[in-house]
XYZ file of C-alpha atoms in Angstrom:
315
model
C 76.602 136.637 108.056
C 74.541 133.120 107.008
C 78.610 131.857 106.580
C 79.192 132.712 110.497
C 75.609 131.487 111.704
C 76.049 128.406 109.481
C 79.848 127.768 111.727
C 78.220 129.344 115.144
C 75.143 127.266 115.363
C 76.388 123.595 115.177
C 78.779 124.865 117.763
C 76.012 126.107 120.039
C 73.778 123.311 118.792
C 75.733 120.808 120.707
C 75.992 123.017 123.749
C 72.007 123.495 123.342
C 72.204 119.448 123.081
C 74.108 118.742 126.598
C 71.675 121.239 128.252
C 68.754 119.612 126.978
C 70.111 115.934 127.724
C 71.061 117.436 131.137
C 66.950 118.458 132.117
C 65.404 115.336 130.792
C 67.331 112.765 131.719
C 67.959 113.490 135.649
C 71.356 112.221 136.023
C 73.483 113.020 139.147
C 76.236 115.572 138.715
C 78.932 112.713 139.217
C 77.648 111.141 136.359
C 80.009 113.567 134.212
C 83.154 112.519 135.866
C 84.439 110.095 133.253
C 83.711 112.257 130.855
C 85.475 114.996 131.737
C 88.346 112.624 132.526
C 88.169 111.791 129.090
C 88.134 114.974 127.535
C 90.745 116.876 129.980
C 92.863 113.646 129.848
C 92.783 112.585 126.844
C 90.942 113.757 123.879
C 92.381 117.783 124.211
C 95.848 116.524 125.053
C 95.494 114.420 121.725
C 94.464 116.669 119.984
C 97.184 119.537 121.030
C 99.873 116.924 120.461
C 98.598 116.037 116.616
C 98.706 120.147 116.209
C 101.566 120.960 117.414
C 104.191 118.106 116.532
C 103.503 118.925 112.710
C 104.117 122.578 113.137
C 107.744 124.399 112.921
C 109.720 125.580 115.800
C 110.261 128.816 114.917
C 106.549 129.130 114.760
C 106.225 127.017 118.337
C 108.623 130.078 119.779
C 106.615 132.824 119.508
C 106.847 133.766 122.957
C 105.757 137.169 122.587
C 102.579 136.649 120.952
C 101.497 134.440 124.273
C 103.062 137.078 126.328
C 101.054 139.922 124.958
C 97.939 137.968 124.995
C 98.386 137.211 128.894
C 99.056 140.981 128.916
C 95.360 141.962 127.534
C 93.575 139.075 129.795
C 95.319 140.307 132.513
C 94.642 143.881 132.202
C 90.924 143.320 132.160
C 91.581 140.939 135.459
C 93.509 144.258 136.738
C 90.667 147.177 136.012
C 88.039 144.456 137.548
C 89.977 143.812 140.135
C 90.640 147.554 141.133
C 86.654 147.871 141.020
C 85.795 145.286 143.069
C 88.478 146.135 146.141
C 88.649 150.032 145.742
C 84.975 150.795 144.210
C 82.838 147.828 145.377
C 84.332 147.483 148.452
C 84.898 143.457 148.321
C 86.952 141.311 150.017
C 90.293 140.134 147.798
C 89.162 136.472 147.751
C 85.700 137.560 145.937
C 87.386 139.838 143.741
C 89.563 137.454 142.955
C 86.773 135.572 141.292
C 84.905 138.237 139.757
C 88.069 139.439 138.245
C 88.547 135.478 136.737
C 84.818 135.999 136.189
C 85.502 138.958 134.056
C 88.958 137.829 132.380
C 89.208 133.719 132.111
C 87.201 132.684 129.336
C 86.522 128.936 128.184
C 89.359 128.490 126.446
C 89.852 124.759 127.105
C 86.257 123.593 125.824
C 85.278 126.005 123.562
C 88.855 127.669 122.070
C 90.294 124.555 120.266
C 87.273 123.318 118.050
C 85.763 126.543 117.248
C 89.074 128.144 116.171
C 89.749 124.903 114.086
C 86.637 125.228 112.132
C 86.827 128.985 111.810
C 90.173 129.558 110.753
C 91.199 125.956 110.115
C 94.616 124.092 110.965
C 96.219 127.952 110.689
C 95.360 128.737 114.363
C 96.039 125.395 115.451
C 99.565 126.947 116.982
C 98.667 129.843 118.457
C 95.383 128.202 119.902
C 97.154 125.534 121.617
C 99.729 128.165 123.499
C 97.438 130.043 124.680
C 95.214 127.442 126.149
C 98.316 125.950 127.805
C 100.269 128.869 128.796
C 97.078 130.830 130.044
C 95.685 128.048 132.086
C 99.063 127.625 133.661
C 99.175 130.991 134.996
C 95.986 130.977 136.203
C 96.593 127.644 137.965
C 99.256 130.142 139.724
C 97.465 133.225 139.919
C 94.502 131.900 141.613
C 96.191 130.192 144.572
C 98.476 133.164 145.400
C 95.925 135.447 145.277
C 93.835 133.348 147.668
C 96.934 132.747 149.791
C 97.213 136.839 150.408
C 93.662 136.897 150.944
C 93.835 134.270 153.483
C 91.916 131.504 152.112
C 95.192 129.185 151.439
C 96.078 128.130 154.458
C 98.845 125.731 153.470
C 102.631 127.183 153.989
C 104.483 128.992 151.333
C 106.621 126.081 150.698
C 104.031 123.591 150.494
C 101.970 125.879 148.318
C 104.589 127.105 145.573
C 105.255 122.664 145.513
C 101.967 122.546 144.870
C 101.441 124.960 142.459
C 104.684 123.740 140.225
C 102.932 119.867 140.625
C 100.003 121.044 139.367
C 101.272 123.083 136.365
C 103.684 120.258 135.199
C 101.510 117.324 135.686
C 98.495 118.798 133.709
C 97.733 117.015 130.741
C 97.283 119.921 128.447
C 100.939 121.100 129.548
C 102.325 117.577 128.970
C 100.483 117.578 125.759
C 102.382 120.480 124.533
C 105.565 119.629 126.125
C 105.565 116.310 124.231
C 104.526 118.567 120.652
C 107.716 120.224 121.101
C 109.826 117.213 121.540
C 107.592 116.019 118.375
C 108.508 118.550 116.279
C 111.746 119.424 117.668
C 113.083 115.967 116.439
C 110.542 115.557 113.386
C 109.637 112.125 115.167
C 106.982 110.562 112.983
C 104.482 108.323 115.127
C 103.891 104.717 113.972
C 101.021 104.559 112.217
C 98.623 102.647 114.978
C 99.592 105.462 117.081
C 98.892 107.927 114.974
C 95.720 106.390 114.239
C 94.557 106.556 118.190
C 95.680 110.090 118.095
C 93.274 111.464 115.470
C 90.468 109.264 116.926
C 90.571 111.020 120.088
C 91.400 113.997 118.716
C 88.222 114.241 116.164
C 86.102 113.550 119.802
C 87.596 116.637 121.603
C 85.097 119.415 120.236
C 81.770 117.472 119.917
C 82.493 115.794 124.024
C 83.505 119.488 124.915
C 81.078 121.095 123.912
C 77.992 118.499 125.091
C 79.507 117.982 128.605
C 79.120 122.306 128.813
C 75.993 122.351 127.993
C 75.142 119.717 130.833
C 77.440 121.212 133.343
C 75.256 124.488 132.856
C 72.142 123.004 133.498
C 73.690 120.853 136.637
C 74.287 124.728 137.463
C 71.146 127.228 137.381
C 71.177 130.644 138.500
C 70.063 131.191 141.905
C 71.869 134.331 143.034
C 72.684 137.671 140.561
C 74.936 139.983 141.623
C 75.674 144.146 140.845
C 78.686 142.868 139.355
C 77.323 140.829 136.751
C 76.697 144.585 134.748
C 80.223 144.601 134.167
C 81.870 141.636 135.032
C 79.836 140.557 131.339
C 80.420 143.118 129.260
C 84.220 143.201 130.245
C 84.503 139.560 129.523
C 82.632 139.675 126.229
C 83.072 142.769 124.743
C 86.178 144.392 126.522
C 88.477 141.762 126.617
C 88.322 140.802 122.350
C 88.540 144.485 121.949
C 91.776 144.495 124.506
C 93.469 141.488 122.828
C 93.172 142.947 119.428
C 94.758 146.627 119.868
C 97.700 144.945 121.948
C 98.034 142.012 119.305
C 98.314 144.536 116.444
C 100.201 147.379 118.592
C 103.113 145.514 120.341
C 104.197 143.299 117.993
C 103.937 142.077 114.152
C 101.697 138.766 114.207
C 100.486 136.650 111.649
C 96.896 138.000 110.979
C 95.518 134.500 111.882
C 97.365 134.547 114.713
C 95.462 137.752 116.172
C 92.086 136.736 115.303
C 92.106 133.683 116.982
C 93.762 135.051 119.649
C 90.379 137.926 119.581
C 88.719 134.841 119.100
C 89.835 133.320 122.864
C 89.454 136.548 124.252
C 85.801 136.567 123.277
C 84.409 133.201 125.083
C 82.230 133.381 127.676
C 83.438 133.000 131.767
C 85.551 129.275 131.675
C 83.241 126.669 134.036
C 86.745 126.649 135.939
C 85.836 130.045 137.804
C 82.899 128.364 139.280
C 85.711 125.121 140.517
C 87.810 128.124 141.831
C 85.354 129.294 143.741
C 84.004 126.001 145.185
C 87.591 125.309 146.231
C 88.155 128.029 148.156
C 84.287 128.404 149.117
C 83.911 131.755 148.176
C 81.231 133.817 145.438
C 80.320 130.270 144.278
C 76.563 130.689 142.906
C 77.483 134.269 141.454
C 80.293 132.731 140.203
C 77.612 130.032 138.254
C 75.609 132.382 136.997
C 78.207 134.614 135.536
C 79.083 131.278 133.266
C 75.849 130.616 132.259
C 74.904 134.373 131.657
C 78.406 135.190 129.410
C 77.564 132.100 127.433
C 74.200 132.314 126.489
C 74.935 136.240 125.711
C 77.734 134.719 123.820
C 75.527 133.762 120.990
C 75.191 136.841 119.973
C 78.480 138.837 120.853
C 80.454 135.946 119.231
C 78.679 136.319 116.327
C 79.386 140.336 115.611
C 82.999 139.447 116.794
C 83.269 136.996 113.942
C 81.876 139.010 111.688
C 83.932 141.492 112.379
C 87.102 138.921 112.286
C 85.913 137.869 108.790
C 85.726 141.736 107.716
C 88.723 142.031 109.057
C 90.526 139.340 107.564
C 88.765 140.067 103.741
C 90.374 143.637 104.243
């Protein structure tokens, strides 16, 4: 246990850091612009490239394993959503959010550097497809639910165009894209290139990590919600549960492989739900508190899950 507190709480320390920075030095919420440029445009992509272009293809086509860990996030997205139209009597575009409340966790700032320094270079693979597969379908799902429920007003055409721009032009996706070609051809940067690469790559966790911790105190609670009970608990306990009896029932995956998979599944509610619901103007400040409520529970649920990983794994 002092081994996973020892990993957890430099991790946490530099969310703890941001959130601090964030309420003493008053700073307008545009001020993290260029850094988020940075680390969406950048310093992740960087990072999934160096990963990915040393790493085999037959490992790179493990289709499956994404497939069946969309599966589990979208069967917790499924049950919440079937509570919040049939039981809680919502409209589709909230329930829309409060099911990406309950099943999108913060896979993009969190997933990469604490699976690195858990498992090491070994989940490097299966880290990086999910991130980039997952976030691709929700950059689907969302808009085509909020099309049905009425909030998209923009034509089918002009919103499937829009949909396909957004997937293939996103950095984390072109990232990947240009792994593959990496290791598909065993190209071997020149060195000055390779150089920039692992500079910006070493800066992905650390800016991560700080600019969540201010974007949570740019965004304070001001409005809880029934839902929060289980929208929570789904997202932090449920959903690592979920992932880890389909990982180990419907297929035969490299240990590793499933617990940092379990490991994604257990993150707290990705700050993209809240930019979801801005967008579309709906269950925005519920939407803010559910992120900074799953994350600072996340302290301690994280902690039993990797405990439980680690049992797992010395099994």
């Amino acid at each position: 246990m002092s081994d996973i507190i020892s990993l957890l709480l430099p991790f946490f320390g530099m969310i703890l850091i941001g959130y601090v920075a964030a309420k003493l030095i008053r700073q307008p919420a545009e001020a993290m612009g260029w850094l988020n440029v940075f680390i969406i445009y950048a310093a992740l992509p960087a990072l999934f490239f160096k990963l990915i272009s040393k790493t085999p293809m037959e490992q790179l086509a493990r289709m499956d394993f994404v497939g069946t860990s969309l599966l589990a996030t979208y069967s917790i997205f499924a049950l919440l959503f079937v509570i919040g139209v049939f039981i809680r009597k919502n409209s589709i575009a909230e329930t829309t959010i409060q099911s990406f409340a309950g099943s999108y966790g913060n896979i993009g700032y969190m997933g990469p550097g604490l699976s690195l320094l858990v498992f090491g270079e070994t989940a490097a693979v299966p880290v990086a497809l999910i991130v980039c597969l997952e976030n691709a379908t929700h950059f689907i799902v969302a808009p085509a639910m909020m099309a049905i429920a009425g909030g998209d007003k923009r034509s089918p055409l002009k919103l499937a165009a829009d949909i396909l721009k957004k997937v293939l032009t996103h950095p984390f996706i072109l990232a990947v894209i240009a792994g593959f070609l990496a290791a598909g051809t065993s190209w071997e940067p020149p060195l000055a290139f390779q150089r920039l690469i692992d500079y910006l790559a070493q800066t992905a966790a650390p800016c991560a990590l700080f600019a969540m911790g201010v974007t949570l105190a740019l965004r304070p609670i001001k409005r809880l919600s029934v839902e929060m009970a289980y929208i929570v608990p789904a997202k932090l306990i449920l959903h690592p549960l979920v992932a880890y009896l389909f990982l180990t029932s419907f297929g035969t995956f490299d240990p590793i492989w499933v617990y940092s998979a379990v490991l994604l599944a257990a993150l707290p509610t990705a700050t993209n739900v809240f930019v979801i619901g801005q967008q579309y103007q709906v269950w925005q400040e519920r939407a803010s508190a559910s992120i900074l409520i799953s994350t600072v529970l996340s302290v301690v649920t994280l902690t039993a899950v990797l405990y439980i990983v680690r049992q797992l794994a010395g099994s």
